[in-house]
């Protein structure tokens, strides 16, 4: 028998592809059962946003959930993308055709606008090869004011170089995307990411007075402080394992091609 306590988050709709779950008042999670990331709807008194949008192939189910809440896509004012991976952003081009603004950290926006398929993991998710436009380039310290929600933009690299976390201090809502997941699960280190940056980002999240963790994958969590402590332990373990692996390698042999490239570049000045 499981020791996990019953979830306090009511399920409002459930079909073969996704579930619609109420995370808090006017905050909803659309959790997909395939590889797509979670989508969050935040209905503010002044404006309404989506945080991430999942895969393009799931868009009809996303629309079904939004309509169930009486909030069709044309009522969305802004789509905020947590980072550049297509499981989070694939459906964004549908919103480019509506009145919604699309926002992302400037590093993610650059990759998305230049259609950097390697960084966006296009082949992994086999999404349509369509342009996604980013209207607003976000930075650390920006505030997304929805009226009764005030979401602070935190730059939290590690999973990739472009990850952001959104935090409503008054309500304790932590939208951490793939930086932190329930049970302290880590989203992994991809391409431009860094385990050292990941640890620093988790330390920042640890210092927040968060009440509910709304992550990029998996269930909602009402124990975010416990989750981040476990994630930090795991990330330090990963850093230690990486150091041991590096020590086990013949470092000079592995770095010799790089050093030769540097020597060749230096010769260019000898002309």
PDB file of C-alpha atoms in Angstrom:
ATOM      1  CA  UNK A   1       0.000   0.000   0.000  1.00  0.00           C
ATOM      2  CA  UNK A   2       1.360   3.422  -0.952  1.00  0.00           C
ATOM      3  CA  UNK A   3       2.328   5.877   1.801  1.00  0.00           C
ATOM      4  CA  UNK A   4       1.613   8.860  -0.453  1.00  0.00           C
ATOM      5  CA  UNK A   5      -1.243  10.981   0.846  1.00  0.00           C
ATOM      6  CA  UNK A   6      -4.229  11.620  -1.437  1.00  0.00           C
ATOM      7  CA  UNK A   7      -3.694  14.494  -3.861  1.00  0.00           C
ATOM      8  CA  UNK A   8      -5.371  17.767  -2.854  1.00  0.00           C
ATOM      9  CA  UNK A   9      -5.689  18.753  -6.515  1.00  0.00           C
ATOM     10  CA  UNK A  10      -9.071  17.944  -8.135  1.00  0.00           C
ATOM     11  CA  UNK A  11      -9.205  16.416 -11.620  1.00  0.00           C
ATOM     12  CA  UNK A  12     -11.720  18.322 -13.759  1.00  0.00           C
ATOM     13  CA  UNK A  13     -11.391  16.407 -17.030  1.00  0.00           C
ATOM     14  CA  UNK A  14      -9.647  13.219 -18.062  1.00  0.00           C
ATOM     15  CA  UNK A  15      -9.318  11.699 -21.541  1.00  0.00           C
ATOM     16  CA  UNK A  16      -6.959   9.366 -23.381  1.00  0.00           C
ATOM     17  CA  UNK A  17      -4.343  12.080 -23.976  1.00  0.00           C
ATOM     18  CA  UNK A  18      -4.437  14.464 -21.023  1.00  0.00           C
ATOM     19  CA  UNK A  19      -5.886  15.430 -17.671  1.00  0.00           C
ATOM     20  CA  UNK A  20      -7.102  18.847 -16.560  1.00  0.00           C
ATOM     21  CA  UNK A  21      -6.279  19.484 -12.903  1.00  0.00           C
ATOM     22  CA  UNK A  22      -6.951  22.485 -10.692  1.00  0.00           C
ATOM     23  CA  UNK A  23      -3.726  23.511  -8.983  1.00  0.00           C
ATOM     24  CA  UNK A  24      -5.067  26.551  -7.138  1.00  0.00           C
ATOM     25  CA  UNK A  25      -7.738  29.200  -7.557  1.00  0.00           C
ATOM     26  CA  UNK A  26      -7.660  30.267 -11.239  1.00  0.00           C
ATOM     27  CA  UNK A  27      -4.588  28.079 -11.883  1.00  0.00           C
ATOM     28  CA  UNK A  28      -4.857  24.857 -13.886  1.00  0.00           C
ATOM     29  CA  UNK A  29      -2.478  22.142 -15.032  1.00  0.00           C
ATOM     30  CA  UNK A  30      -3.009  20.343 -18.340  1.00  0.00           C
ATOM     31  CA  UNK A  31      -0.951  17.183 -17.925  1.00  0.00           C
ATOM     32  CA  UNK A  32      -0.338  15.185 -21.084  1.00  0.00           C
ATOM     33  CA  UNK A  33       0.075  11.419 -20.995  1.00  0.00           C
ATOM     34  CA  UNK A  34       2.545  11.297 -23.870  1.00  0.00           C
ATOM     35  CA  UNK A  35       5.936  13.028 -24.070  1.00  0.00           C
ATOM     36  CA  UNK A  36       4.559  16.560 -24.127  1.00  0.00           C
ATOM     37  CA  UNK A  37       5.295  18.916 -21.256  1.00  0.00           C
ATOM     38  CA  UNK A  38       2.646  20.171 -18.873  1.00  0.00           C
ATOM     39  CA  UNK A  39       0.730  23.319 -19.753  1.00  0.00           C
ATOM     40  CA  UNK A  40      -0.423  25.820 -17.122  1.00  0.00           C
ATOM     41  CA  UNK A  41      -3.327  28.226 -17.459  1.00  0.00           C
ATOM     42  CA  UNK A  42      -3.263  31.215 -15.120  1.00  0.00           C
ATOM     43  CA  UNK A  43      -6.432  33.320 -15.269  1.00  0.00           C
ATOM     44  CA  UNK A  44      -5.671  36.755 -13.900  1.00  0.00           C
ATOM     45  CA  UNK A  45      -8.086  39.602 -13.263  1.00  0.00           C
ATOM     46  CA  UNK A  46      -6.343  41.732 -15.907  1.00  0.00           C
ATOM     47  CA  UNK A  47      -4.991  39.154 -18.361  1.00  0.00           C
ATOM     48  CA  UNK A  48      -4.724  35.405 -18.893  1.00  0.00           C
ATOM     49  CA  UNK A  49      -1.591  33.453 -19.799  1.00  0.00           C
ATOM     50  CA  UNK A  50      -0.395  29.982 -20.664  1.00  0.00           C
ATOM     51  CA  UNK A  51       2.950  28.772 -19.353  1.00  0.00           C
ATOM     52  CA  UNK A  52       4.299  26.377 -22.002  1.00  0.00           C
ATOM     53  CA  UNK A  53       1.992  24.851 -24.615  1.00  0.00           C
ATOM     54  CA  UNK A  54       3.110  21.248 -25.214  1.00  0.00           C
ATOM     55  CA  UNK A  55       3.465  19.532 -28.576  1.00  0.00           C
ATOM     56  CA  UNK A  56       1.681  20.765 -31.673  1.00  0.00           C
ATOM     57  CA  UNK A  57       0.095  17.333 -32.180  1.00  0.00           C
ATOM     58  CA  UNK A  58      -1.651  17.743 -28.814  1.00  0.00           C
ATOM     59  CA  UNK A  59      -3.139  21.123 -29.683  1.00  0.00           C
ATOM     60  CA  UNK A  60      -6.727  19.836 -30.194  1.00  0.00           C
ATOM     61  CA  UNK A  61      -6.664  18.382 -26.675  1.00  0.00           C
ATOM     62  CA  UNK A  62      -5.237  21.604 -25.277  1.00  0.00           C
ATOM     63  CA  UNK A  63      -8.140  23.446 -26.905  1.00  0.00           C
ATOM     64  CA  UNK A  64     -10.595  20.936 -25.402  1.00  0.00           C
ATOM     65  CA  UNK A  65      -9.267  21.659 -21.912  1.00  0.00           C
ATOM     66  CA  UNK A  66      -9.314  25.422 -22.423  1.00  0.00           C
ATOM     67  CA  UNK A  67     -12.887  25.283 -23.730  1.00  0.00           C
ATOM     68  CA  UNK A  68     -13.886  23.155 -20.736  1.00  0.00           C
ATOM     69  CA  UNK A  69     -12.789  26.075 -18.542  1.00  0.00           C
ATOM     70  CA  UNK A  70     -14.597  28.624 -20.695  1.00  0.00           C
ATOM     71  CA  UNK A  71     -11.286  30.052 -21.861  1.00  0.00           C
ATOM     72  CA  UNK A  72     -10.815  29.370 -25.595  1.00  0.00           C
ATOM     73  CA  UNK A  73      -7.439  30.078 -27.237  1.00  0.00           C
ATOM     74  CA  UNK A  74      -8.552  33.513 -28.436  1.00  0.00           C
ATOM     75  CA  UNK A  75      -8.873  34.558 -24.766  1.00  0.00           C
ATOM     76  CA  UNK A  76      -5.185  33.915 -24.085  1.00  0.00           C
ATOM     77  CA  UNK A  77      -3.231  37.180 -23.840  1.00  0.00           C
ATOM     78  CA  UNK A  78       0.283  35.741 -23.563  1.00  0.00           C
ATOM     79  CA  UNK A  79       2.142  32.452 -23.905  1.00  0.00           C
ATOM     80  CA  UNK A  80       5.292  32.192 -21.779  1.00  0.00           C
ATOM     81  CA  UNK A  81       7.814  29.565 -22.885  1.00  0.00           C
ATOM     82  CA  UNK A  82      10.051  28.209 -20.123  1.00  0.00           C
ATOM     83  CA  UNK A  83      12.857  27.186 -22.513  1.00  0.00           C
ATOM     84  CA  UNK A  84      13.412  26.091 -26.104  1.00  0.00           C
ATOM     85  CA  UNK A  85      12.633  22.350 -26.102  1.00  0.00           C
ATOM     86  CA  UNK A  86       9.838  21.405 -28.486  1.00  0.00           C
ATOM     87  CA  UNK A  87       7.883  19.356 -25.956  1.00  0.00           C
ATOM     88  CA  UNK A  88       7.258  22.718 -24.258  1.00  0.00           C
ATOM     89  CA  UNK A  89       6.887  25.033 -27.262  1.00  0.00           C
ATOM     90  CA  UNK A  90       5.646  22.934 -30.210  1.00  0.00           C
ATOM     91  CA  UNK A  91       2.094  24.323 -30.193  1.00  0.00           C
ATOM     92  CA  UNK A  92       3.229  27.952 -29.883  1.00  0.00           C
ATOM     93  CA  UNK A  93       2.869  28.652 -33.585  1.00  0.00           C
ATOM     94  CA  UNK A  94      -0.904  28.187 -33.235  1.00  0.00           C
ATOM     95  CA  UNK A  95      -0.894  31.181 -30.887  1.00  0.00           C
ATOM     96  CA  UNK A  96       1.270  33.216 -33.269  1.00  0.00           C
ATOM     97  CA  UNK A  97      -1.803  33.297 -35.485  1.00  0.00           C
ATOM     98  CA  UNK A  98      -4.014  34.686 -32.719  1.00  0.00           C
ATOM     99  CA  UNK A  99      -3.710  37.885 -30.713  1.00  0.00           C
ATOM    100  CA  UNK A 100      -1.548  36.270 -28.026  1.00  0.00           C
ATOM    101  CA  UNK A 101       1.997  37.481 -27.425  1.00  0.00           C
ATOM    102  CA  UNK A 102       4.679  34.789 -27.135  1.00  0.00           C
ATOM    103  CA  UNK A 103       7.444  35.401 -24.589  1.00  0.00           C
ATOM    104  CA  UNK A 104      10.688  33.582 -23.676  1.00  0.00           C
ATOM    105  CA  UNK A 105      14.086  34.301 -22.187  1.00  0.00           C
ATOM    106  CA  UNK A 106      16.294  36.056 -24.734  1.00  0.00           C
ATOM    107  CA  UNK A 107      18.587  33.003 -25.103  1.00  0.00           C
ATOM    108  CA  UNK A 108      15.647  30.703 -25.794  1.00  0.00           C
ATOM    109  CA  UNK A 109      14.058  33.302 -28.083  1.00  0.00           C
ATOM    110  CA  UNK A 110      17.237  33.476 -30.152  1.00  0.00           C
ATOM    111  CA  UNK A 111      17.345  29.689 -30.629  1.00  0.00           C
ATOM    112  CA  UNK A 112      13.643  29.518 -31.443  1.00  0.00           C
ATOM    113  CA  UNK A 113      13.677  32.419 -33.900  1.00  0.00           C
ATOM    114  CA  UNK A 114      16.775  31.073 -35.700  1.00  0.00           C
ATOM    115  CA  UNK A 115      15.167  27.608 -35.767  1.00  0.00           C
ATOM    116  CA  UNK A 116      18.085  25.908 -34.058  1.00  0.00           C
ATOM    117  CA  UNK A 117      16.734  22.386 -34.505  1.00  0.00           C
ATOM    118  CA  UNK A 118      19.556  20.769 -32.522  1.00  0.00           C
ATOM    119  CA  UNK A 119      18.867  22.909 -29.446  1.00  0.00           C
ATOM    120  CA  UNK A 120      15.112  22.510 -29.771  1.00  0.00           C
ATOM    121  CA  UNK A 121      15.350  18.692 -30.118  1.00  0.00           C
ATOM    122  CA  UNK A 122      13.192  18.692 -33.242  1.00  0.00           C
ATOM    123  CA  UNK A 123      14.122  15.160 -34.352  1.00  0.00           C
ATOM    124  CA  UNK A 124      13.411  13.787 -30.888  1.00  0.00           C
ATOM    125  CA  UNK A 125       9.820  15.011 -31.023  1.00  0.00           C
ATOM    126  CA  UNK A 126       9.189  15.001 -34.799  1.00  0.00           C
ATOM    127  CA  UNK A 127       7.219  18.237 -34.670  1.00  0.00           C
ATOM    128  CA  UNK A 128       6.096  20.190 -37.764  1.00  0.00           C
ATOM    129  CA  UNK A 129       8.900  22.308 -39.192  1.00  0.00           C
ATOM    130  CA  UNK A 130       7.151  25.647 -38.825  1.00  0.00           C
ATOM    131  CA  UNK A 131       8.477  29.002 -37.586  1.00  0.00           C
ATOM    132  CA  UNK A 132       7.658  30.120 -34.061  1.00  0.00           C
ATOM    133  CA  UNK A 133       7.895  33.848 -33.439  1.00  0.00           C
ATOM    134  CA  UNK A 134       8.805  35.227 -30.019  1.00  0.00           C
ATOM    135  CA  UNK A 135       7.389  38.704 -29.451  1.00  0.00           C
ATOM    136  CA  UNK A 136       8.800  39.456 -25.990  1.00  0.00           C
ATOM    137  CA  UNK A 137      12.344  38.637 -24.851  1.00  0.00           C
ATOM    138  CA  UNK A 138      12.410  38.127 -21.097  1.00  0.00           C
ATOM    139  CA  UNK A 139      15.215  38.730 -18.611  1.00  0.00           C
ATOM    140  CA  UNK A 140      15.893  38.063 -14.936  1.00  0.00           C
ATOM    141  CA  UNK A 141      13.840  40.445 -12.824  1.00  0.00           C
ATOM    142  CA  UNK A 142      10.995  41.020 -15.266  1.00  0.00           C
ATOM    143  CA  UNK A 143       7.506  41.013 -13.732  1.00  0.00           C
ATOM    144  CA  UNK A 144       4.464  39.542 -15.477  1.00  0.00           C
ATOM    145  CA  UNK A 145       1.507  41.328 -13.875  1.00  0.00           C
ATOM    146  CA  UNK A 146      -1.838  39.603 -14.387  1.00  0.00           C
ATOM    147  CA  UNK A 147      -3.722  41.763 -11.885  1.00  0.00           C
ATOM    148  CA  UNK A 148      -4.234  39.295  -9.058  1.00  0.00           C
ATOM    149  CA  UNK A 149      -1.078  37.318  -9.975  1.00  0.00           C
ATOM    150  CA  UNK A 150       2.409  38.806 -10.089  1.00  0.00           C
ATOM    151  CA  UNK A 151       4.886  36.391 -11.626  1.00  0.00           C
ATOM    152  CA  UNK A 152       8.556  37.189 -11.167  1.00  0.00           C
ATOM    153  CA  UNK A 153      10.856  35.953 -13.930  1.00  0.00           C
ATOM    154  CA  UNK A 154      13.899  34.121 -12.566  1.00  0.00           C
ATOM    155  CA  UNK A 155      16.740  33.087 -14.839  1.00  0.00           C
ATOM    156  CA  UNK A 156      17.473  29.485 -13.783  1.00  0.00           C
ATOM    157  CA  UNK A 157      19.908  27.877 -16.256  1.00  0.00           C
ATOM    158  CA  UNK A 158      21.162  24.313 -15.924  1.00  0.00           C
ATOM    159  CA  UNK A 159      18.768  22.084 -17.842  1.00  0.00           C
ATOM    160  CA  UNK A 160      19.607  24.401 -20.746  1.00  0.00           C
ATOM    161  CA  UNK A 161      21.227  27.826 -20.816  1.00  0.00           C
ATOM    162  CA  UNK A 162      17.858  29.475 -21.405  1.00  0.00           C
ATOM    163  CA  UNK A 163      15.569  28.175 -18.643  1.00  0.00           C
ATOM    164  CA  UNK A 164      13.338  30.458 -16.639  1.00  0.00           C
ATOM    165  CA  UNK A 165      11.239  29.900 -13.529  1.00  0.00           C
ATOM    166  CA  UNK A 166       8.163  31.982 -12.686  1.00  0.00           C
ATOM    167  CA  UNK A 167       7.367  32.651  -9.034  1.00  0.00           C
ATOM    168  CA  UNK A 168       4.398  34.363  -7.431  1.00  0.00           C
ATOM    169  CA  UNK A 169       5.720  35.313  -4.000  1.00  0.00           C
ATOM    170  CA  UNK A 170       2.354  36.251  -2.471  1.00  0.00           C
ATOM    171  CA  UNK A 171       0.667  33.005  -3.520  1.00  0.00           C
ATOM    172  CA  UNK A 172       3.723  30.754  -3.244  1.00  0.00           C
ATOM    173  CA  UNK A 173       3.308  29.383  -6.777  1.00  0.00           C
ATOM    174  CA  UNK A 174       6.536  28.046  -8.318  1.00  0.00           C
ATOM    175  CA  UNK A 175       6.418  27.330 -12.061  1.00  0.00           C
ATOM    176  CA  UNK A 176       9.776  25.572 -12.336  1.00  0.00           C
ATOM    177  CA  UNK A 177       9.462  23.822 -15.737  1.00  0.00           C
ATOM    178  CA  UNK A 178      12.269  21.219 -16.072  1.00  0.00           C
ATOM    179  CA  UNK A 179      14.527  22.700 -13.403  1.00  0.00           C
ATOM    180  CA  UNK A 180      12.687  20.980 -10.550  1.00  0.00           C
ATOM    181  CA  UNK A 181      10.071  18.238 -10.530  1.00  0.00           C
ATOM    182  CA  UNK A 182       8.148  16.404  -7.792  1.00  0.00           C
ATOM    183  CA  UNK A 183      10.228  14.050  -5.704  1.00  0.00           C
ATOM    184  CA  UNK A 184      13.379  15.981  -6.539  1.00  0.00           C
ATOM    185  CA  UNK A 185      13.553  14.607 -10.076  1.00  0.00           C
ATOM    186  CA  UNK A 186      15.952  16.563 -12.270  1.00  0.00           C
ATOM    187  CA  UNK A 187      15.209  17.397 -15.884  1.00  0.00           C
ATOM    188  CA  UNK A 188      18.682  16.412 -17.068  1.00  0.00           C
ATOM    189  CA  UNK A 189      21.486  18.472 -18.600  1.00  0.00           C
ATOM    190  CA  UNK A 190      21.098  19.192 -22.313  1.00  0.00           C
ATOM    191  CA  UNK A 191      23.448  20.808 -24.833  1.00  0.00           C
ATOM    192  CA  UNK A 192      23.972  24.292 -23.502  1.00  0.00           C
ATOM    193  CA  UNK A 193      23.181  23.253 -19.929  1.00  0.00           C
ATOM    194  CA  UNK A 194      25.551  22.871 -16.984  1.00  0.00           C
ATOM    195  CA  UNK A 195      25.409  20.931 -13.735  1.00  0.00           C
ATOM    196  CA  UNK A 196      27.100  23.828 -11.909  1.00  0.00           C
ATOM    197  CA  UNK A 197      24.461  26.254 -13.197  1.00  0.00           C
ATOM    198  CA  UNK A 198      21.790  23.710 -12.273  1.00  0.00           C
ATOM    199  CA  UNK A 199      23.004  23.597  -8.660  1.00  0.00           C
ATOM    200  CA  UNK A 200      23.058  27.382  -8.408  1.00  0.00           C
ATOM    201  CA  UNK A 201      19.521  27.594  -9.805  1.00  0.00           C
ATOM    202  CA  UNK A 202      18.279  24.986  -7.319  1.00  0.00           C
ATOM    203  CA  UNK A 203      19.913  26.925  -4.467  1.00  0.00           C
ATOM    204  CA  UNK A 204      17.969  30.003  -5.546  1.00  0.00           C
ATOM    205  CA  UNK A 205      14.723  28.035  -5.649  1.00  0.00           C
ATOM    206  CA  UNK A 206      15.481  26.567  -2.222  1.00  0.00           C
ATOM    207  CA  UNK A 207      15.475  30.082  -0.778  1.00  0.00           C
ATOM    208  CA  UNK A 208      11.927  30.800  -1.934  1.00  0.00           C
ATOM    209  CA  UNK A 209       8.858  30.454   0.247  1.00  0.00           C
ATOM    210  CA  UNK A 210       7.069  28.277  -2.284  1.00  0.00           C
ATOM    211  CA  UNK A 211       3.812  26.477  -1.533  1.00  0.00           C
ATOM    212  CA  UNK A 212       2.984  24.595  -4.732  1.00  0.00           C
ATOM    213  CA  UNK A 213       5.425  23.257  -7.321  1.00  0.00           C
ATOM    214  CA  UNK A 214       4.085  23.389 -10.879  1.00  0.00           C
ATOM    215  CA  UNK A 215       6.710  21.592 -12.935  1.00  0.00           C
ATOM    216  CA  UNK A 216       7.269  20.803 -16.592  1.00  0.00           C
ATOM    217  CA  UNK A 217       6.421  17.110 -16.236  1.00  0.00           C
ATOM    218  CA  UNK A 218       4.614  14.939 -13.731  1.00  0.00           C
ATOM    219  CA  UNK A 219       2.200  15.679 -10.941  1.00  0.00           C
ATOM    220  CA  UNK A 220       1.664  18.828  -8.927  1.00  0.00           C
ATOM    221  CA  UNK A 221       3.481  18.936  -5.594  1.00  0.00           C
ATOM    222  CA  UNK A 222       2.549  20.595  -2.326  1.00  0.00           C
ATOM    223  CA  UNK A 223       5.999  19.793  -0.861  1.00  0.00           C
ATOM    224  CA  UNK A 224       8.331  21.941  -3.009  1.00  0.00           C
ATOM    225  CA  UNK A 225      10.807  22.544  -0.192  1.00  0.00           C
ATOM    226  CA  UNK A 226      11.335  18.806   0.251  1.00  0.00           C
ATOM    227  CA  UNK A 227      11.592  18.358  -3.520  1.00  0.00           C
ATOM    228  CA  UNK A 228      14.369  20.915  -3.938  1.00  0.00           C
ATOM    229  CA  UNK A 229      16.441  19.470  -1.072  1.00  0.00           C
ATOM    230  CA  UNK A 230      16.365  16.034  -2.750  1.00  0.00           C
ATOM    231  CA  UNK A 231      17.200  17.573  -6.133  1.00  0.00           C
ATOM    232  CA  UNK A 232      20.215  19.349  -4.650  1.00  0.00           C
ATOM    233  CA  UNK A 233      21.480  16.114  -3.126  1.00  0.00           C
ATOM    234  CA  UNK A 234      21.146  14.377  -6.487  1.00  0.00           C
ATOM    235  CA  UNK A 235      22.769  17.199  -8.415  1.00  0.00           C
ATOM    236  CA  UNK A 236      25.786  17.266  -6.090  1.00  0.00           C
ATOM    237  CA  UNK A 237      26.039  13.499  -6.534  1.00  0.00           C
ATOM    238  CA  UNK A 238      25.975  13.963 -10.297  1.00  0.00           C
ATOM    239  CA  UNK A 239      28.696  16.596 -10.051  1.00  0.00           C
ATOM    240  CA  UNK A 240      30.838  14.212  -7.997  1.00  0.00           C
ATOM    241  CA  UNK A 241      30.284  11.356 -10.464  1.00  0.00           C
ATOM    242  CA  UNK A 242      31.236  13.640 -13.341  1.00  0.00           C
ATOM    243  CA  UNK A 243      34.457  14.627 -11.586  1.00  0.00           C
ATOM    244  CA  UNK A 244      35.381  10.982 -11.032  1.00  0.00           C
ATOM    245  CA  UNK A 245      34.684  10.183 -14.676  1.00  0.00           C
ATOM    246  CA  UNK A 246      36.858  13.095 -15.774  1.00  0.00           C
ATOM    247  CA  UNK A 247      39.710  11.929 -13.533  1.00  0.00           C
ATOM    248  CA  UNK A 248      39.439   8.434 -15.012  1.00  0.00           C
ATOM    249  CA  UNK A 249      39.963   9.737 -18.537  1.00  0.00           C
ATOM    250  CA  UNK A 250      43.287  10.520 -20.147  1.00  0.00           C
ATOM    251  CA  UNK A 251      42.682  14.265 -19.999  1.00  0.00           C
ATOM    252  CA  UNK A 252      45.684  15.218 -22.104  1.00  0.00           C
ATOM    253  CA  UNK A 253      44.699  12.865 -24.917  1.00  0.00           C
ATOM    254  CA  UNK A 254      41.148  14.209 -24.917  1.00  0.00           C
ATOM    255  CA  UNK A 255      42.162  17.852 -24.859  1.00  0.00           C
ATOM    256  CA  UNK A 256      45.059  17.627 -27.313  1.00  0.00           C
ATOM    257  CA  UNK A 257      42.860  18.363 -30.389  1.00  0.00           C
ATOM    258  CA  UNK A 258      41.559  21.487 -28.644  1.00  0.00           C
ATOM    259  CA  UNK A 259      45.043  22.650 -27.709  1.00  0.00           C
ATOM    260  CA  UNK A 260      46.237  22.061 -31.280  1.00  0.00           C
ATOM    261  CA  UNK A 261      43.394  24.228 -32.548  1.00  0.00           C
ATOM    262  CA  UNK A 262      44.469  27.004 -30.200  1.00  0.00           C
ATOM    263  CA  UNK A 263      48.078  26.710 -31.398  1.00  0.00           C
ATOM    264  CA  UNK A 264      46.919  26.857 -35.020  1.00  0.00           C
ATOM    265  CA  UNK A 265      44.882  29.988 -34.327  1.00  0.00           C
ATOM    266  CA  UNK A 266      47.861  31.638 -32.682  1.00  0.00           C
ATOM    267  CA  UNK A 267      49.901  31.040 -35.832  1.00  0.00           C
ATOM    268  CA  UNK A 268      47.507  33.228 -37.767  1.00  0.00           C
ATOM    269  CA  UNK A 269      49.178  36.261 -36.190  1.00  0.00           C
ATOM    270  CA  UNK A 270      52.622  35.193 -37.407  1.00  0.00           C
ATOM    271  CA  UNK A 271      51.645  35.989 -41.033  1.00  0.00           C
TER     272      UNK A 271
END
